[in-house]
Every structure is written in C-alpha cells, then in structure tokens.
mmCIF file of C-alpha atoms in Angstrom:
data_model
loop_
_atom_site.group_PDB
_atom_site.id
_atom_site.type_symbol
_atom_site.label_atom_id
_atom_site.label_comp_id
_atom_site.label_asym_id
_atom_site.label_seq_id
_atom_site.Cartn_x
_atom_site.Cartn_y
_atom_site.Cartn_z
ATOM 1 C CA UNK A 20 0.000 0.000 0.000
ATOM 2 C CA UNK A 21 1.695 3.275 -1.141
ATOM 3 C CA UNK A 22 0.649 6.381 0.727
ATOM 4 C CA UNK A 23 1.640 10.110 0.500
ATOM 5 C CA UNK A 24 1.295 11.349 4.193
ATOM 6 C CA UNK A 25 3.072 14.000 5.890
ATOM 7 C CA UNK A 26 7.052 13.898 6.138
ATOM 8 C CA UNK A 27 8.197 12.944 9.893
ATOM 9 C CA UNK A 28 9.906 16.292 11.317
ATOM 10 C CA UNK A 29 13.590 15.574 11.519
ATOM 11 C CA UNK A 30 13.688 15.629 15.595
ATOM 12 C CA UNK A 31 17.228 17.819 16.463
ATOM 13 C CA UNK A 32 19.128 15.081 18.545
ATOM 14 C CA UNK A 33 21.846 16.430 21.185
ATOM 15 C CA UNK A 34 25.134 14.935 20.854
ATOM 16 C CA UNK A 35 24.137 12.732 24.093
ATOM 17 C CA UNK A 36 20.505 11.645 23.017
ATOM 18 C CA UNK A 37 22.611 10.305 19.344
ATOM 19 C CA UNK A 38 25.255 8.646 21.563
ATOM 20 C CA UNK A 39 22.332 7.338 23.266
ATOM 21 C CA UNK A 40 20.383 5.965 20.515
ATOM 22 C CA UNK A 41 23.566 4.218 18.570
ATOM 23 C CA UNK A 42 24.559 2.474 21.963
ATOM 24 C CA UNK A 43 21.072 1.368 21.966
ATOM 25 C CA UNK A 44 20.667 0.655 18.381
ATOM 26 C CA UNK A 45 24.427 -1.118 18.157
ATOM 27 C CA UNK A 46 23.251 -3.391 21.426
ATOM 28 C CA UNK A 47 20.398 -4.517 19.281
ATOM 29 C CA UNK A 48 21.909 -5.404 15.987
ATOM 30 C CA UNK A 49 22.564 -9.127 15.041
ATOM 31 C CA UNK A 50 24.118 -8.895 11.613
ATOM 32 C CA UNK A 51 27.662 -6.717 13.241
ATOM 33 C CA UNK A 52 26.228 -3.654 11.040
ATOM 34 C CA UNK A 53 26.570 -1.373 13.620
ATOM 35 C CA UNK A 54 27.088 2.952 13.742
ATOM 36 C CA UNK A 55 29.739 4.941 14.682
ATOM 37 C CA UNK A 56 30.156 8.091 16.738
ATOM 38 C CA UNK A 57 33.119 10.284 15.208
ATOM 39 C CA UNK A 58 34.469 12.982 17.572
ATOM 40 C CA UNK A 59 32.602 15.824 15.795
ATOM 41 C CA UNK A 60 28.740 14.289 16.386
ATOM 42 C CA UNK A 61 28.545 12.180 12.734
ATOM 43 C CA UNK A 62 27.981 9.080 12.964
ATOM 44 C CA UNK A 63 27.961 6.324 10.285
ATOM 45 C CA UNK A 64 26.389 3.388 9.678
ATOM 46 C CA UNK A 65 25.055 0.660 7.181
ATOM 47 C CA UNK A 66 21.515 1.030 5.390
ATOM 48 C CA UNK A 67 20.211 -1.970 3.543
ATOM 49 C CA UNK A 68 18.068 -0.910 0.171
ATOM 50 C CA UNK A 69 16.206 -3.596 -2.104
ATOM 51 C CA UNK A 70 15.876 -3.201 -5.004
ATOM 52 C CA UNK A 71 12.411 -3.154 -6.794
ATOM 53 C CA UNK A 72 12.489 -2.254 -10.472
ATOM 54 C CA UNK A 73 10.451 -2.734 -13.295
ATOM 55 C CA UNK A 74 12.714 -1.273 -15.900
ATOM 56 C CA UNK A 75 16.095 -2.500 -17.321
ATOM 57 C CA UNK A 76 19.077 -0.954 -15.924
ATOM 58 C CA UNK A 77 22.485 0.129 -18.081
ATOM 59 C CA UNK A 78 25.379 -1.163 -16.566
ATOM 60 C CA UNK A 79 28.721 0.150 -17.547
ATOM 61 C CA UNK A 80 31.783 -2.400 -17.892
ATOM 62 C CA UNK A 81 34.828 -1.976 -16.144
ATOM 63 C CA UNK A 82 36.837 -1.118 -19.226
ATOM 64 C CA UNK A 83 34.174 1.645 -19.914
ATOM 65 C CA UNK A 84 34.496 3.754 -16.529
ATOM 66 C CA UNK A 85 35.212 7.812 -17.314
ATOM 67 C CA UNK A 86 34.286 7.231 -20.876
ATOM 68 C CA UNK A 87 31.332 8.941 -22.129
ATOM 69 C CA UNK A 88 27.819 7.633 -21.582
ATOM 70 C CA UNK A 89 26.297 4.979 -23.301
ATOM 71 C CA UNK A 90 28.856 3.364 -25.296
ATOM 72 C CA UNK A 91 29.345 -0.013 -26.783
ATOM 73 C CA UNK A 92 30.863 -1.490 -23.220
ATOM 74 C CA UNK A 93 27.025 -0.386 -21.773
ATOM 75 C CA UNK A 94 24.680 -3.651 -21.406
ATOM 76 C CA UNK A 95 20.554 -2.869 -20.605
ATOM 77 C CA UNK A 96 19.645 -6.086 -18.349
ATOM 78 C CA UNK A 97 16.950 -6.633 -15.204
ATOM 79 C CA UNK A 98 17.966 -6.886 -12.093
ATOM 80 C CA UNK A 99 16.597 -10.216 -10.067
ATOM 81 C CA UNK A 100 13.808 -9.747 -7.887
ATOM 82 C CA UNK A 101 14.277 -9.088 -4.546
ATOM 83 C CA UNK A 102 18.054 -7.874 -5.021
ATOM 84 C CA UNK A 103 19.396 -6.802 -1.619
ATOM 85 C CA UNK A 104 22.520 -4.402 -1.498
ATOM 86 C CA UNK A 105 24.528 -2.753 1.613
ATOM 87 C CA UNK A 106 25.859 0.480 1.393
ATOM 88 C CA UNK A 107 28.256 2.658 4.413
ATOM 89 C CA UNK A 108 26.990 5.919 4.611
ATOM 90 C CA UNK A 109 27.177 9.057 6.951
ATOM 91 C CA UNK A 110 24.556 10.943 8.812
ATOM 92 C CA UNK A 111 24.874 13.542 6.483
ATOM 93 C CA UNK A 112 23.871 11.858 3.376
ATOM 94 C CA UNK A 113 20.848 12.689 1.716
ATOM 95 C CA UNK A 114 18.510 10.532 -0.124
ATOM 96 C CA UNK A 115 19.812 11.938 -3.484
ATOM 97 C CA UNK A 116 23.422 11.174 -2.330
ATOM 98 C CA UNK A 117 22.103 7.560 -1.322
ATOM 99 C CA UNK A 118 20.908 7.222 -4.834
ATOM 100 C CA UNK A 119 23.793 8.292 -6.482
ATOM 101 C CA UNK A 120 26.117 6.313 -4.268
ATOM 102 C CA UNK A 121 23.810 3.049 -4.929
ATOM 103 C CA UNK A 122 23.909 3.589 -8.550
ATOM 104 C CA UNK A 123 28.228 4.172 -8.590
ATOM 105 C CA UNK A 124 28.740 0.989 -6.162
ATOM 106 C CA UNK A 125 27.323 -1.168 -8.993
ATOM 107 C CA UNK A 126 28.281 0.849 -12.130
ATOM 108 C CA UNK A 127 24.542 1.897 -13.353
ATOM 109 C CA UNK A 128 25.099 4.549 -16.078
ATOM 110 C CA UNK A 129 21.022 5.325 -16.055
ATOM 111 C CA UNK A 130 20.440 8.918 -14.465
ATOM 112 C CA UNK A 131 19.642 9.231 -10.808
ATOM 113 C CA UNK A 132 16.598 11.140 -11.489
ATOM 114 C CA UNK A 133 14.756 8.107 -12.768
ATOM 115 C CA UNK A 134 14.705 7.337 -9.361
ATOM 116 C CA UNK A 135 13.598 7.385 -5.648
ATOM 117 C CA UNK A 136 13.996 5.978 -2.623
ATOM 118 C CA UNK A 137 11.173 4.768 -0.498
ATOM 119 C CA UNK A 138 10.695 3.892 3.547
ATOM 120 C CA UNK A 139 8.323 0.771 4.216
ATOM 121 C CA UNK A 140 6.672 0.768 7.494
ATOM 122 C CA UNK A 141 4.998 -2.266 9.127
ATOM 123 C CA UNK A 142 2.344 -0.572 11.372
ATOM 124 C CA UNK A 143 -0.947 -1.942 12.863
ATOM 125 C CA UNK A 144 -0.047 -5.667 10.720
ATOM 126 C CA UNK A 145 0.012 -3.447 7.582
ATOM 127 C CA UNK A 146 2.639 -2.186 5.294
ATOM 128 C CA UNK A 147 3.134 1.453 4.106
ATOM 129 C CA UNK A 148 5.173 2.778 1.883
ATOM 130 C CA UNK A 149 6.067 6.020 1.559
ATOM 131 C CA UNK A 150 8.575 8.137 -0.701
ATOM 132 C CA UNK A 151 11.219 10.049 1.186
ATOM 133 C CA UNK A 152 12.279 13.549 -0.388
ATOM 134 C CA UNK A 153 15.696 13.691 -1.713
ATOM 135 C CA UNK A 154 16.605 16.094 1.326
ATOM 136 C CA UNK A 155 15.471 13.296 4.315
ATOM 137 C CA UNK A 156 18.655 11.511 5.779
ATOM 138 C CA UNK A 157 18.235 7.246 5.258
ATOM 139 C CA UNK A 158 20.609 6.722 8.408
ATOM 140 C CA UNK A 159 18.841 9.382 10.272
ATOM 141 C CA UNK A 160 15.484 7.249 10.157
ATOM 142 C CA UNK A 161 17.415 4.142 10.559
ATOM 143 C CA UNK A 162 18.390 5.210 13.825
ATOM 144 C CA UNK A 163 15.240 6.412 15.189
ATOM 145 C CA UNK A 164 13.542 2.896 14.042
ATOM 146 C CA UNK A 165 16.263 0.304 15.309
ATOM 147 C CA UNK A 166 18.338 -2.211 13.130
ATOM 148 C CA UNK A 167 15.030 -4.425 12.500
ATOM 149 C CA UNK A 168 14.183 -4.234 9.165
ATOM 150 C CA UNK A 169 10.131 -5.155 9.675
ATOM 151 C CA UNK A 170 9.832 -1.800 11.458
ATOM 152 C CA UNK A 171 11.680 -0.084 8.442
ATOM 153 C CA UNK A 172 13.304 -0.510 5.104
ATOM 154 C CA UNK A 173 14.277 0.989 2.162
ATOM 155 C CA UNK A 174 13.165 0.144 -1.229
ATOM 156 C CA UNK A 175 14.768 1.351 -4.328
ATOM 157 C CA UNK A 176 12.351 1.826 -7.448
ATOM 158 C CA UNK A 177 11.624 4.272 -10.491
ATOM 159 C CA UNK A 178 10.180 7.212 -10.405
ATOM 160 C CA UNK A 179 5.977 7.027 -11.770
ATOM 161 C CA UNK A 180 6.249 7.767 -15.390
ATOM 162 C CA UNK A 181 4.508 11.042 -14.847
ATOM 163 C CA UNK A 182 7.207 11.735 -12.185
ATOM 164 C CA UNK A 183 10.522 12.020 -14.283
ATOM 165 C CA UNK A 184 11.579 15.054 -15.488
ATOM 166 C CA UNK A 185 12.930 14.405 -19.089
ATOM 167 C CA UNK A 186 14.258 17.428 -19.618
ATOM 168 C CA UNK A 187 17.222 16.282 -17.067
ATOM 169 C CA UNK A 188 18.238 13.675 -19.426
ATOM 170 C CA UNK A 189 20.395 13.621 -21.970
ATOM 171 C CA UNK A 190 19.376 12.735 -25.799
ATOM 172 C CA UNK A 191 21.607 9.775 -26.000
ATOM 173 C CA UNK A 192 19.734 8.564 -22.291
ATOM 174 C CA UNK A 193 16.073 9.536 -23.930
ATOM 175 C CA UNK A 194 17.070 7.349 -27.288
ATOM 176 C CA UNK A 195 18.508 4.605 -25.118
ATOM 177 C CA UNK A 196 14.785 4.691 -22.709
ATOM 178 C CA UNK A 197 13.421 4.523 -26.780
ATOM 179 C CA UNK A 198 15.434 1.311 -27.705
ATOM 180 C CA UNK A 199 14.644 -0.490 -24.363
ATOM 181 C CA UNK A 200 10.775 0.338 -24.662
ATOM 182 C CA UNK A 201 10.894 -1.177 -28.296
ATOM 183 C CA UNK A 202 12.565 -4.006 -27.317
ATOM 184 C CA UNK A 203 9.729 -4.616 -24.802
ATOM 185 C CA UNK A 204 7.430 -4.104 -27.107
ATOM 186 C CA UNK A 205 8.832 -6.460 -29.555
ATOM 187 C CA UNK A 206 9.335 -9.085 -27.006
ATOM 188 C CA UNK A 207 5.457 -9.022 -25.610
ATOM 189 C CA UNK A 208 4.447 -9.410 -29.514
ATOM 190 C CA UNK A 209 6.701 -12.047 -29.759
ATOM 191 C CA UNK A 210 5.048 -13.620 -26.398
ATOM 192 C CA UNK A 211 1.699 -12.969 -27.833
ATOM 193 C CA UNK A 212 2.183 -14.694 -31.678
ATOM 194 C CA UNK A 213 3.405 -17.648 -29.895
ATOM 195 C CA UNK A 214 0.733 -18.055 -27.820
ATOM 196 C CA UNK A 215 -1.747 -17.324 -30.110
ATOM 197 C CA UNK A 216 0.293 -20.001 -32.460
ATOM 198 C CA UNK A 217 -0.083 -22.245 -29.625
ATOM 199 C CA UNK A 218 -3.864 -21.904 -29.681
ATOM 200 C CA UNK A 219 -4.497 -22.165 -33.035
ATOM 201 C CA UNK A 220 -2.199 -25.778 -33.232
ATOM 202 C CA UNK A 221 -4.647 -27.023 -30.383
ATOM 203 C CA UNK A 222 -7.784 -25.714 -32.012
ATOM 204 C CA UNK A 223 -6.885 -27.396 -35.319
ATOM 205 C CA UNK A 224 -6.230 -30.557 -33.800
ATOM 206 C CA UNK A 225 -9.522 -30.617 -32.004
ATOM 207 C CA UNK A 226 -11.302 -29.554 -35.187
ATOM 208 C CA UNK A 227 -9.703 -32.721 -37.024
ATOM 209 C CA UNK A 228 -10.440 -35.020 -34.023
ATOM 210 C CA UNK A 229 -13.927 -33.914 -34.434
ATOM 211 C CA UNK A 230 -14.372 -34.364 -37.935
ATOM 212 C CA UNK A 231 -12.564 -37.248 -38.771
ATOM 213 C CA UNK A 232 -14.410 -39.975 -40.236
ATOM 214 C CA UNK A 233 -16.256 -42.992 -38.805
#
C-alpha cells in the first residue's frame, strides 16, 4: 500500500541523546552492522536498500568507466527480484546522495533522477510505503527505528512515469529509454504470436479429431 502522508519532522538530537540511541541501536543489531560516533557528532552506519524495479538498468563495464555515456561497453539487463545491497553511509547523506552512491557501487550509467527511494513501514499488521524527499537523511530514520528491518526498510524503485523530469536527461539517455521500450514491445508481440500459435495448433487438432471420419 503506497501512501503520501506527511514527512516525519527531523527531531534535532543532542550529541548525548545520538550517543544514546547508537549504543542502543548497536546493542540490538545481530548482523555486526553497527554505527559509529566520530568525535565531531557524525555518525555512520550501514543502510540496507532492495531493489524493486520494473525497468532495465544500463550497466557500464569496467573497461568503460570515465568514458562517455552509453557506449558499446554499456549492457541494458533486469535486475533479479528481490536484489538486496549494503551500502556505508554518513549521517549527512541525503537521499539523493544515497541514490547516487547506490547507482556508482554497482556501475549503473542510467540517471539518478529516474529514481527514488522509499521507507516501508509495518504498522498496525500493515505495510506502508512512503517516498522520502531527496533532502530526508536514510541513516537518520534508521536510527530512530532500530536495526530491525520489519519496522523499516528501504526500497529502491523508479520514479511514476509522470514523475521524471525528461528534460534532465540527456538525448543519447532519452534514445537509449526509446530502444529499451521497443525491445519490450517487440518481445510481448513475440510472447503474444506464440501463444496465439499455440492456440491455433490445439484448435486445429480438435477440429480434425472432431471431424474425422467414422
């Protein structure tokens, strides 16, 4: 269930209530993911984001890193459902800095904007999902909800298709978004002859069964 409610106020922590709240959190965690306190109040810590896209993603290859976009080392594939991936970030990071960091650990050439992060909430034995702004601070909430992930995660997905701003991508990122959505296209046609072939085969054969002699 995806709702738009009201953000959550970020609540100004002292340096005590954070150092607090990570010895808290860190005496909690089972997995050994647990937050730091540096010297000048920022703390770090791990986030966990799954990934939940519909879309192919553009992967650069090694050999192709600091060469211009979309070349011929770029591959479009989909990522497996319910792809889990760990990232180390700061108190300071945003969610557009999350994004961007997610999308650089595993080489993605596709343009952050196509994207958002969400927070899912298990509350009164339902779930809620909820899109965070790219100003709210992932490790930030993580804290205030604990290291269990049924009381909150994150989910990576694509922006609606009445969400993305176009005009923040590039022609050769708009004519690759064009190749991938004929390739889709071609591929559910494809899907839809053969099943239709199927049919036909079947119907045929009953046809003769019926009419077949004596």
């Amino acid at each position: 269930k995806d709702v738009q409610k009201e953000r959550e106020p970020h609540v100004y922590l002292s340096k005590e209530e954070v150092k607090e709240k990570i010895q808290s959190y860190n005496s909690s965690v089972t997995d050994k993911l647990k937050m730091t306190l540096n010297a000048n109040g920022i703390y770090t810590g791990f986030i966990k984001v799954q990934m939940e896209l519909c879309r192919p993603i553009t992967v650069q290859s090694s050999q192709s890193q600091g060469r211009c976009a979309h070349s011929n080392n770029e591959t479009a594939f989909y990522l497996p459902d319910g792809c889990v991936n760990t990232l180390h970030i700061s108190s300071t990071n945003t969610v557009r800095e999350v994004i961007e960091a997610l999308l650089k650990k595993f080489f993605v050439a596709d343009n952050p904007a196509k994207f958002a992060l969400y927070k899912r909430c298990h509350k009164e034995d339902q779930v809620y999902t909820c899109k965070l702004s790219d100003r709210e601070r992932p490790l930030y909430l993580r804290l205030v909800a604990g290291p269990r992930t049924e009381m909150l995660s994150f989910v990576l997905r694509e922006h609606e298709t009445g969400e993305v701003m176009w005009e923040a991508f590039s022609i050769p990122e708009l004519q690759n978004f064009l190749r991938i959505l004929d390739k889709e296209e071609n591929d559910q046609l494809q899907i839809l002859k053969n099943r239709y072939a199927a049919y036909r085969g079947k119907l045929e054969e009953a046809l003769r069964g019926v009419l077949k002699p004596g």
